[in-house]
Coordinates of C-alpha atoms in Angstrom, one line a residue:
M1 CA 107.4 93.7 94.7
K2 CA 107.1 96.6 93.2
Q3 CA 103.9 99.0 94.2
T4 CA 102.5 101.8 91.6
I5 CA 99.6 104.1 93.7
T6 CA 98.2 106.8 91.7
G7 CA 95.1 109.0 92.5
F8 CA 95.9 112.7 95.0
H9 CA 94.4 111.0 97.8
A10 CA 95.9 107.8 98.2
I11 CA 99.3 109.1 97.7
E12 CA 98.8 111.9 100.0
E13 CA 98.3 109.8 102.7
K14 CA 101.0 107.5 101.9
V15 CA 103.2 110.0 101.6
R16 CA 102.2 111.4 105.2
A17 CA 102.3 108.1 106.1
A18 CA 106.0 107.5 105.0
C19 CA 107.1 110.9 106.3
E20 CA 105.6 110.2 110.2
S21 CA 107.0 106.5 110.4
G22 CA 110.0 107.8 108.8
Q23 CA 110.2 104.3 106.4
I24 CA 110.7 105.6 102.8
D25 CA 113.4 103.1 101.2
G26 CA 112.4 102.1 98.0
L27 CA 110.1 104.8 97.7
S28 CA 109.9 107.8 94.4
L29 CA 107.6 110.3 92.7
S30 CA 106.8 111.1 89.4
Y31 CA 104.7 114.0 87.9
S32 CA 104.6 115.7 84.9
K33 CA 103.2 119.2 85.9
I34 CA 102.8 121.0 88.9
G35 CA 99.2 121.7 90.1
P36 CA 98.3 123.5 93.8
R37 CA 97.6 119.2 94.9
V38 CA 100.6 118.0 93.2
K39 CA 102.7 120.4 94.9
K40 CA 101.4 120.1 97.9
I41 CA 101.9 116.2 97.8
L42 CA 106.1 117.3 97.1
E43 CA 106.5 119.4 99.7
V44 CA 105.8 117.1 101.7
A45 CA 107.7 114.6 100.3
R46 CA 110.9 116.1 99.7
T47 CA 110.5 117.1 103.4
A48 CA 110.5 113.3 104.3
G49 CA 113.3 112.9 101.8
I50 CA 111.7 110.8 99.3
P51 CA 113.0 111.4 95.6
C52 CA 111.2 113.6 93.3
S53 CA 111.7 113.8 89.4
Q54 CA 109.4 115.5 86.6
V55 CA 109.4 113.5 83.9
D56 CA 107.2 113.2 80.3
S57 CA 103.1 112.5 80.6
K58 CA 104.2 109.9 78.2
V59 CA 106.5 107.9 80.8
L60 CA 104.0 107.6 83.9
D61 CA 101.5 106.6 81.3
S62 CA 104.3 103.8 80.8
L63 CA 104.1 103.2 85.1
V64 CA 100.5 102.8 85.5
Q65 CA 99.7 100.4 82.2
N66 CA 99.4 96.9 84.1
L67 CA 97.7 98.6 86.6
P68 CA 94.2 98.0 86.7
E69 CA 92.0 100.4 84.3
V70 CA 89.8 102.9 86.8
A71 CA 93.8 103.1 88.7
R72 CA 95.8 104.2 85.4
D73 CA 94.3 108.1 85.5
H74 CA 97.3 109.4 87.0
R75 CA 96.2 112.7 87.0
G76 CA 100.1 113.6 87.0
I77 CA 101.6 112.3 89.4
V78 CA 102.7 108.7 90.3
L79 CA 104.1 106.9 93.6
C80 CA 106.4 104.0 93.3
N81 CA 107.5 101.8 95.8
E82 CA 110.1 99.5 95.4
N83 CA 110.5 97.7 98.7
A84 CA 106.4 96.8 99.1
K85 CA 106.4 93.8 101.1
E86 CA 103.3 91.3 102.1
S87 CA 102.0 92.9 105.5
T88 CA 102.1 97.2 105.8
Q89 CA 102.2 99.1 109.0
S90 CA 98.2 98.8 108.9
E91 CA 98.0 95.0 108.9
V92 CA 98.6 93.2 112.2
N93 CA 97.8 89.3 113.2
F94 CA 94.6 88.7 114.2
D95 CA 95.4 86.7 117.1
T96 CA 97.8 88.6 118.6
W97 CA 95.1 91.8 118.8
I98 CA 92.3 89.4 119.7
A99 CA 94.4 88.7 122.6
E100 CA 95.3 91.8 123.8
A101 CA 91.8 93.1 123.0
K102 CA 90.5 89.9 125.3
L103 CA 91.9 92.2 128.6
S104 CA 91.4 95.7 127.9
D105 CA 88.1 97.1 128.7
E106 CA 88.3 99.7 126.7
N107 CA 86.0 100.8 124.1
K108 CA 86.8 99.0 120.6
T109 CA 84.4 98.5 117.3
V110 CA 85.5 95.3 115.1
L111 CA 83.9 94.9 111.3
I112 CA 83.7 92.1 109.6
L113 CA 83.8 91.7 106.2
D114 CA 82.3 89.5 104.6
E115 CA 82.6 87.9 101.3
I116 CA 83.0 91.8 99.9
T117 CA 85.1 91.5 97.1
D118 CA 84.4 94.7 95.5
P119 CA 87.3 96.8 95.6
H120 CA 85.7 99.8 95.3
N121 CA 83.1 98.8 98.0
V122 CA 85.9 97.7 100.3
G123 CA 88.1 101.1 99.7
A124 CA 84.9 102.9 100.7
I125 CA 84.2 101.0 103.8
L126 CA 87.7 101.6 104.9
R127 CA 87.4 105.2 104.7
S128 CA 84.5 105.5 106.9
C129 CA 86.5 102.9 109.6
D130 CA 88.9 106.0 109.5
Q131 CA 86.2 108.4 110.2
F132 CA 84.8 106.7 112.7
G133 CA 87.0 105.3 114.5
V134 CA 87.1 101.2 114.1
S135 CA 89.5 99.2 115.8
L136 CA 90.1 96.5 113.4
A137 CA 88.7 95.6 110.4
V138 CA 88.8 91.6 109.4
M139 CA 88.3 90.2 106.0
P140 CA 88.8 86.5 104.7
Q141 CA 91.8 85.2 102.4
R142 CA 89.1 83.2 100.4
N143 CA 86.5 85.2 98.1
S144 CA 87.6 88.5 99.3
V145 CA 89.8 91.4 97.4
G146 CA 93.2 90.2 98.0
N147 CA 96.2 92.0 99.7
V148 CA 93.9 95.4 100.6
S149 CA 97.5 96.7 101.0
E150 CA 98.5 96.3 97.8
N151 CA 95.7 96.9 96.1
E152 CA 95.6 100.1 93.7
I153 CA 91.7 100.3 93.1
I154 CA 90.8 99.9 97.2
A155 CA 93.6 103.0 98.2
R156 CA 92.4 104.8 96.1
A157 CA 88.7 104.5 96.6
S158 CA 89.9 104.7 100.7
A159 CA 91.1 108.1 100.0
G160 CA 94.4 106.4 101.1
A161 CA 92.6 105.4 104.6
S162 CA 94.2 101.6 103.6
S163 CA 97.4 103.0 105.0
Y164 CA 96.0 103.4 108.2
V165 CA 93.2 101.7 109.1
P166 CA 94.0 98.3 110.9
H167 CA 93.3 95.3 109.2
S168 CA 93.8 91.6 109.4
V169 CA 92.6 88.4 106.7
V170 CA 92.1 85.5 108.3
K171 CA 91.6 82.0 106.8
N172 CA 88.7 80.8 108.4
L173 CA 86.0 84.0 109.1
N174 CA 83.9 81.8 111.2
R175 CA 86.3 80.7 113.8
A176 CA 87.7 84.2 113.6
V177 CA 84.2 85.5 114.9
Q178 CA 84.3 82.8 117.9
K179 CA 87.5 84.4 119.2
I180 CA 86.1 87.7 118.7
K181 CA 82.7 86.8 121.0
E182 CA 85.4 85.3 123.5
A183 CA 87.4 88.0 123.6
G184 CA 84.0 89.7 125.3
F185 CA 82.4 91.3 122.0
W186 CA 78.8 91.3 121.2
V187 CA 78.2 90.6 117.4
Y188 CA 75.8 92.1 115.5
G189 CA 74.7 91.2 112.2
A190 CA 73.7 93.9 109.3
D191 CA 70.6 92.4 107.3
A192 CA 67.1 93.8 106.8
G193 CA 64.4 92.9 109.1
G194 CA 65.9 92.5 112.2
E195 CA 66.1 95.8 115.1
S196 CA 66.7 99.4 113.9
V197 CA 69.6 100.8 114.6
Q198 CA 67.2 103.5 116.1
N199 CA 66.5 101.7 119.0
L200 CA 69.7 99.7 119.9
S201 CA 72.7 100.5 122.3
F202 CA 75.9 99.4 120.9
P203 CA 78.1 97.7 123.9
A204 CA 81.6 98.8 124.8
K205 CA 82.8 95.9 122.7
T206 CA 81.1 95.8 119.5
A207 CA 81.5 93.8 116.3
I208 CA 79.4 93.9 113.3
I209 CA 79.4 92.1 110.0
M210 CA 78.2 93.3 106.8
G211 CA 78.2 90.7 104.4
S212 CA 78.8 90.2 100.7
E213 CA 77.0 92.7 98.3
G214 CA 74.9 89.6 96.6
T215 CA 74.0 86.9 99.2
G216 CA 74.5 89.3 102.4
I217 CA 76.1 87.4 105.5
S218 CA 77.1 83.8 105.4
R219 CA 74.0 81.2 107.4
L220 CA 77.2 79.8 109.8
L221 CA 78.0 83.7 110.3
E222 CA 74.4 84.7 110.8
E223 CA 74.0 81.9 113.2
Q224 CA 77.0 83.0 115.4
C225 CA 75.4 87.0 115.6
D226 CA 74.0 87.7 119.0
S227 CA 71.2 89.8 116.9
I228 CA 70.8 91.5 113.4
V229 CA 70.2 95.3 113.2
S230 CA 68.5 97.5 110.2
I231 CA 68.8 100.5 109.2
P232 CA 65.4 102.1 108.5
T233 CA 64.8 103.1 105.4
C234 CA 62.1 104.8 103.0
G235 CA 63.0 104.8 99.1
K236 CA 61.6 102.4 96.6
I237 CA 64.5 99.9 96.2
D238 CA 64.9 97.0 98.1
S239 CA 68.5 97.9 100.1
L240 CA 71.9 100.7 100.4
N241 CA 74.9 99.5 99.0
V242 CA 77.3 98.0 101.4
S243 CA 79.4 100.4 101.9
V244 CA 77.1 103.0 102.2
A245 CA 75.1 100.8 105.1
T246 CA 78.5 100.2 106.5
G247 CA 79.2 103.7 107.3
V248 CA 75.9 104.7 108.4
L249 CA 76.2 101.7 110.9
L250 CA 79.4 103.1 112.1
Y251 CA 78.6 106.4 112.6
E252 CA 75.7 105.4 114.8
R253 CA 78.5 103.3 116.9
Y254 CA 80.5 106.4 116.9
R255 CA 78.2 108.5 117.4
Q256 CA 76.7 106.6 120.9
G257 CA 80.3 106.3 122.1
L258 CA 80.5 110.0 122.4
S259 CA 77.2 110.2 123.8

């Protein structure tokens, strides 16, 4: 499977990840001109042994022509992976992860995405996951964004965090939440009208469910929540964007862990 990646952040993080892991087979960089950002990326790529070629901008245009429109703005550099697989280092087996978490007393945060279908939102959420130390992001196989690791829009919106954040795609999200609870996690659903996050002390093992952009958390998942948590606001519109709300809740969870 061939993967084409654009965007300075996404390319740089993918190159750094390949450099750290030593997995560079099939990777190649094409660029049209050298600016400060491109020069920085090329230095890391060449150190790792990734082939780099200067080409005409029309060649870059042809490389990205089949990408979603938002990902076609290559800005003079494109990373190609000829050996992209269905899963990457950041994708983990859910059952294995849960079995290990069940035996651990360490602080862990699981983020559950319930049918969030906008790849821009998922990318922004994964960026927050990286910044605030989320242990695992879980999303359903159906009614979701598909393969996170192979989605160019997610890679760009996450600024490359999709290469680092551990995530699992599960067939049955309701059953996955049951297993999360059985592993000792307290499950909190994010929705208006719940307990203010300002008054909440998150336990060592915390799982947070974020609902879809349109309908929120599904009924079956809401029934599994130990508590509903909300973010106090003062605006005139109904609610925050799901990626922004996720960032706020993850920050508060992270902040409490530092206390």
